[in-house]
Coordinates of C-alpha atoms and ligand atoms in Angstrom, one line a residue:
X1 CA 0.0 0.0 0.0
X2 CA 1.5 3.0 -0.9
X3 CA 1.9 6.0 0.9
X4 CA 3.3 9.5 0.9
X5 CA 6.9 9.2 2.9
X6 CA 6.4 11.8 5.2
X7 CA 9.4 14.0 5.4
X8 CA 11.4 15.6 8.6
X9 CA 9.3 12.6 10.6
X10 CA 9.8 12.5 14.4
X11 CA 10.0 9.2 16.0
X12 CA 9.7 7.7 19.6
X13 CA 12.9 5.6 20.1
X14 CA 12.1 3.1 23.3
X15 CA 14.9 1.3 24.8
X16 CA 13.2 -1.6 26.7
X17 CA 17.1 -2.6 28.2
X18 CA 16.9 1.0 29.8
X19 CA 13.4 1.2 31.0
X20 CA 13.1 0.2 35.0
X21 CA 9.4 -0.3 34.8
X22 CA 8.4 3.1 37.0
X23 CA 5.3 3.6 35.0
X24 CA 6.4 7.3 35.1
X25 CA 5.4 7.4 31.5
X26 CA 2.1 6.0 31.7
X27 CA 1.0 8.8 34.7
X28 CA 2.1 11.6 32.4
X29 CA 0.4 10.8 29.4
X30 CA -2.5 10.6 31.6
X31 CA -1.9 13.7 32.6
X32 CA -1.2 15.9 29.5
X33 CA -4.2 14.5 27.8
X34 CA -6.4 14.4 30.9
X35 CA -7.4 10.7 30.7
X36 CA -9.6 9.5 33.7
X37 CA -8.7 6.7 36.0
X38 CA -9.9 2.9 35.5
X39 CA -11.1 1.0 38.2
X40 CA -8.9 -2.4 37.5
X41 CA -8.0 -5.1 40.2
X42 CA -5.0 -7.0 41.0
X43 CA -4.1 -9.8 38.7
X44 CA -1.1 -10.7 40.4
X45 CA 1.5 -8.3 38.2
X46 CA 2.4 -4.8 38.3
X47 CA 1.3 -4.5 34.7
X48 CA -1.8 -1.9 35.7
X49 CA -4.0 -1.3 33.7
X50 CA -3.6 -5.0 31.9
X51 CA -3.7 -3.7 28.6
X52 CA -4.2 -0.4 26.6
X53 CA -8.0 1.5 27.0
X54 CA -9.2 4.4 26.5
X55 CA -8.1 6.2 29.2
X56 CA -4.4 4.9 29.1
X57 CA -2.8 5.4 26.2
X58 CA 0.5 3.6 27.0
X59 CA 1.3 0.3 29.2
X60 CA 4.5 -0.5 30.2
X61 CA 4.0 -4.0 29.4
X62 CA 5.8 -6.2 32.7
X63 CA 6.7 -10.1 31.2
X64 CA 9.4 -12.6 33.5
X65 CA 11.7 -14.8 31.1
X66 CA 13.8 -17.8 32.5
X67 CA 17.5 -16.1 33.0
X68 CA 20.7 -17.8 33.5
X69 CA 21.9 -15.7 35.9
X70 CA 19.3 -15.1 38.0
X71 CA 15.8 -17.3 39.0
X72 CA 13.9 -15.1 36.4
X73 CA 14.4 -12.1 34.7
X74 CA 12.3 -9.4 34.4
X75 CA 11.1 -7.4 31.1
X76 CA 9.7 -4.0 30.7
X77 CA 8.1 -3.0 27.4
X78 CA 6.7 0.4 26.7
X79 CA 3.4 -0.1 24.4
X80 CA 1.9 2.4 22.6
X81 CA 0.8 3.6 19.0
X82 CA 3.6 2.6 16.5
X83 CA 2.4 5.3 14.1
X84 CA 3.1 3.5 11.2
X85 CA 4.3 4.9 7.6
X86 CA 1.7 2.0 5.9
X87 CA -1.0 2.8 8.8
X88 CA -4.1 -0.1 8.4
X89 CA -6.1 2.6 10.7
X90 CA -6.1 5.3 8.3
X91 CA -6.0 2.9 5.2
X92 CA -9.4 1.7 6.7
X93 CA -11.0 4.5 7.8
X94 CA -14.4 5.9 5.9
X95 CA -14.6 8.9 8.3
X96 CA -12.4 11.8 6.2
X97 CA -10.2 13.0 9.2
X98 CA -11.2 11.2 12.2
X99 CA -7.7 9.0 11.7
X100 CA -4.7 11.9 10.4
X101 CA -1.2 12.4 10.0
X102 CA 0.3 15.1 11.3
X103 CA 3.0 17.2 9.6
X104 CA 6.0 15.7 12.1
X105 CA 4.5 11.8 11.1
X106 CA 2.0 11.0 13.7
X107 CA -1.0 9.4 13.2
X108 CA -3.5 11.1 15.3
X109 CA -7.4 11.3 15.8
X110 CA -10.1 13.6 15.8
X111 CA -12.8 12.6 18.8
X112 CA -15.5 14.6 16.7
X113 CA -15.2 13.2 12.9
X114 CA -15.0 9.5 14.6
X115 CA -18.4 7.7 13.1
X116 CA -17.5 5.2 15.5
X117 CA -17.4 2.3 13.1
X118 CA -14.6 0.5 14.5
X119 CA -13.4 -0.4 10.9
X120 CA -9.8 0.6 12.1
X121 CA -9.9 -2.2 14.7
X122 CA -9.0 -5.0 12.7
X123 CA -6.8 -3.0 10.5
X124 CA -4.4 -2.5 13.0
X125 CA -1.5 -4.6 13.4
X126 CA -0.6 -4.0 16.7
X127 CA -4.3 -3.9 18.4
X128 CA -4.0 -0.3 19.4
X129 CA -7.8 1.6 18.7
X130 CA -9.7 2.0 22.0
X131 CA -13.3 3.4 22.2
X132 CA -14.5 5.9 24.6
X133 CA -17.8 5.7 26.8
X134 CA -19.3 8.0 23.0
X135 CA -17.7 5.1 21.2
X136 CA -14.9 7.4 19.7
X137 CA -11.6 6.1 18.4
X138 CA -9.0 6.9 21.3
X139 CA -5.0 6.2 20.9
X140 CA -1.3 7.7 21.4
X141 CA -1.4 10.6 19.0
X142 CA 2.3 11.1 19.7
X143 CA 1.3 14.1 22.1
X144 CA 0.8 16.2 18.6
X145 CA 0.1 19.1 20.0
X146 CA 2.9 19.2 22.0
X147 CA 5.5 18.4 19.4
X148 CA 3.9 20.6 16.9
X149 CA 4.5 23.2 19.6
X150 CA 8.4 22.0 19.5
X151 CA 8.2 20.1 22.9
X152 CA 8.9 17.0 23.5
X153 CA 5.7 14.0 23.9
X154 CA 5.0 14.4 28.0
X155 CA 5.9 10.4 28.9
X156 CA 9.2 11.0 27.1
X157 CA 10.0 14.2 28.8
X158 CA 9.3 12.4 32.0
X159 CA 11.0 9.3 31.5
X160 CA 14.1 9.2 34.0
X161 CA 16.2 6.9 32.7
X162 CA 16.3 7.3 28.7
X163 CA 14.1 4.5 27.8
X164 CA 11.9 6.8 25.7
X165 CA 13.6 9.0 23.2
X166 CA 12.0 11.4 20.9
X167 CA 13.7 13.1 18.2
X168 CA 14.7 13.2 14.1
X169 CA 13.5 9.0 13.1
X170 CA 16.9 8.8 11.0
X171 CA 18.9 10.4 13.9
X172 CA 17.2 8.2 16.3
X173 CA 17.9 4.9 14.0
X174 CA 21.3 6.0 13.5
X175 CA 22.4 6.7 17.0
X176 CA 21.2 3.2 18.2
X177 CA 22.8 1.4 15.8
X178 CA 26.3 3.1 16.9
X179 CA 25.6 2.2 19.9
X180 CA 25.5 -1.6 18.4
X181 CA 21.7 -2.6 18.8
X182 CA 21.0 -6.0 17.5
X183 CA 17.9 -4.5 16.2
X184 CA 15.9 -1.8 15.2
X185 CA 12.5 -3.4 15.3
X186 CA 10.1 -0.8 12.9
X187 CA 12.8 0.5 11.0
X188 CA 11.3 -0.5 7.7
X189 CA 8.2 -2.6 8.6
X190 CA 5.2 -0.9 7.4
X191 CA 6.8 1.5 5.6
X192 CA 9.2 2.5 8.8
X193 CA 7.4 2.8 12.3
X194 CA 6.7 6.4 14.4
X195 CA 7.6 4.2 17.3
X196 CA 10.7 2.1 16.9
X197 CA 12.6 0.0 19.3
X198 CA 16.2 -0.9 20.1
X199 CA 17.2 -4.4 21.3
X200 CA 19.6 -6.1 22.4
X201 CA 17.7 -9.5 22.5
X202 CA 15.1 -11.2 20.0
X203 CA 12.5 -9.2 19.5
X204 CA 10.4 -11.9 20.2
X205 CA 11.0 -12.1 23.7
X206 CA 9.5 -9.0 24.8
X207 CA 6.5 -10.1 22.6
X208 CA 6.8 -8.0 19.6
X209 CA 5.1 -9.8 16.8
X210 CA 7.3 -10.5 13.7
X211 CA 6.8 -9.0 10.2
X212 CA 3.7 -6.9 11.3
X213 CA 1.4 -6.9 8.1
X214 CA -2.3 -5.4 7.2
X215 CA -4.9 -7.7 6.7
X216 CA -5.2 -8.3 3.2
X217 CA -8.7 -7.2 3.1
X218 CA -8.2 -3.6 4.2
X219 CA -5.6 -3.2 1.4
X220 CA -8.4 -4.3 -1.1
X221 CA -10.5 -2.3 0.5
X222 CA -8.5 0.7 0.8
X223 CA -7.5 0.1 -3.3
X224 CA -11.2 -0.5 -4.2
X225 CA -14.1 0.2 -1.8
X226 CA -12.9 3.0 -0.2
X227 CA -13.0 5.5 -2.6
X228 CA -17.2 3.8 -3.3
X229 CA -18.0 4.6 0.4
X230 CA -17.0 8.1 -0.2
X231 CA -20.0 8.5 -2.4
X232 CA -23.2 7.4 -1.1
X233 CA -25.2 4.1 -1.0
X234 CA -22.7 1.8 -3.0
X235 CA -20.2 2.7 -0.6
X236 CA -22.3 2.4 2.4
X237 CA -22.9 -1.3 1.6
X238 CA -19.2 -2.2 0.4
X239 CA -18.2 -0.8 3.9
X240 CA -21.0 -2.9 5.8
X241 CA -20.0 -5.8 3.8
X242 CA -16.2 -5.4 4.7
X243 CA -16.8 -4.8 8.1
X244 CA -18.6 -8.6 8.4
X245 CA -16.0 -9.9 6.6
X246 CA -13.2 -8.4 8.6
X247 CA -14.7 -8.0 11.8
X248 CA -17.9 -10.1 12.2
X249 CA -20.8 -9.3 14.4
X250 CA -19.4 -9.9 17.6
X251 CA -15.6 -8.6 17.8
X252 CA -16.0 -5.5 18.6
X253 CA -18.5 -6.5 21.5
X254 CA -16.1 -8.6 23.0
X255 CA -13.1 -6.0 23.2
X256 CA -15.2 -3.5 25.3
X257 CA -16.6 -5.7 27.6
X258 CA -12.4 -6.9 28.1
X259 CA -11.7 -3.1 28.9
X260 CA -14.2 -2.8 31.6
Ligands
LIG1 S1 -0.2 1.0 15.3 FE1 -2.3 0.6 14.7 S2 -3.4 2.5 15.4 FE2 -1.3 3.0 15.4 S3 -0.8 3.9 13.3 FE3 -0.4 1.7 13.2 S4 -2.3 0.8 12.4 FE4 -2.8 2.8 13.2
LIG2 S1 3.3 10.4 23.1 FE1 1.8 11.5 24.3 S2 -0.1 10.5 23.9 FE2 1.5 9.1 23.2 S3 1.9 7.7 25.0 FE3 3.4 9.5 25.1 S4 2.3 11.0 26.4 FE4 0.8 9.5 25.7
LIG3 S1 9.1 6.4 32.5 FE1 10.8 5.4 31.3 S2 11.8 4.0 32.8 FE2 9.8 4.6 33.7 S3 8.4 2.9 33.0 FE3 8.3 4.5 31.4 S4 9.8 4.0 29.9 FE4 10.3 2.8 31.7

């Protein structure tokens, strides 16, 4: 799926090795973008809330992994919007503007042009789209009004330990791979990530899923349908027809009732 290369794009670097699972990040996204608490309970790890809602934009993601040196090891993974290049969401989306990209690369959201079709649910690789108690789409938008005020996003600003970098994407890449990263995981996948990660270890071990791809049937409906929906009837049942196919009746029930 092609797609315009956004130039001068800003990037999150995140440096699981460096992050000591403080959750600093998680409190000052809530914070800047005034996200209510969420009654959860304890399910016998620190990882609170247990996945990514509404209200939380970011998770630091808490996994144990057998370790030779010690009885387990503990691994912290900051997980967020990957504002992809090749972004299913916005390939998906009917709503003109409800899913946009920002001039510095971000794929952000406006609450108001949401038609709360949940279309961009399935489309994303990653299983990032919330809803909110209206049923609007709610995500990371790389804190885009900050950085398009020249600050940096608020959980990188607070991180204390470096873990979360925000800068130039090529000055980012570069500089980890000087400082001999095994990988770069989103350098190129989906036409380069917004939120890219340097490891030392397998990807795979802090859960990162390998070759992300879209769904094939959002690219043939991005290539073909998409541009029907945005005229009328024809459209209307191409996009209910799509949203069976790659969604089914009951999906989208189940993933609010797993946020409450
Ligand atoms: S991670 Fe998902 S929600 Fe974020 S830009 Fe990519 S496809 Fe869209
Ligand atoms: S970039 Fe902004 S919106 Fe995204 S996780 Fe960080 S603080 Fe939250
Ligand atoms: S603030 Fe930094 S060190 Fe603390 S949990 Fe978040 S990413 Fe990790």
């Amino acid at each position: 799926m092609a797609n315009n290369i956004t130039k001068n794009r800003k990037a999150i670097l995140v440096t699981p090795e460096n992050c000591i699972g403080c959750r600093a990040c998680q409190v000052a996204c809530k914070s800047w973008n005034q996200l209510p608490g969420i009654k959860t309970k304890n399910n016998g790890t620190y990882q609170n809330p247990p996945d990514l809602a509404s209200a939380a934009f970011n998770i630091i993601k808490f996994s144990e992994v057998p370790s030779q040196e010690n009885p387990v090891r503990w691994l912290f993974l900051s997980r967020r919007c990957m504002h992809c290049e090749d972004a299913g969401c916005m390939a998906i989306c009917p709503a003109p503007g409800a899913l946009y990209r920002t001039a510095e690369g971000a794929v952000a959201f406006d609450h108001d042009k949401c038609i709360s079709c949940k279309l961009c649910v399935n489309a994303c690789p990653f299983d990032v789209p919330r809803f909110d108690e209206e049923g609007k789409v709610s995500k990371c938008n790389l804190c885009a009004d900050r950085i398009g005020a020249e600050m940096q996003p608020s959980c990188v600003k607070t991180c204390p330990t470096g873990a979360l970098k925000f800068g130039d994407r090529n000055e980012l890449i570069s500089a980890a791979k000087k400082e001999g990263f095994a990988t770069i995981y989103g350098e190129n996948d989906l036409g380069g990530l917004g939120t890219i990660y340097a490891f030392k270890d397998k990807p795979k071990l802090y859960g990162m899923i390998e070759n992300p791809t879209i769904p094939s049937s959002v690219i043939f409906w991005h290539s073909y349908l998409k541009p029907l929906s945005l005229f009328g009837l024809g459209g209307v049942v191409a996009a209910a027809a799509l949203h069976y196919l790659a969604i089914g009746p009951h999906k989208e029930e189940e993933k609010e009732k797993e946020e409450v």
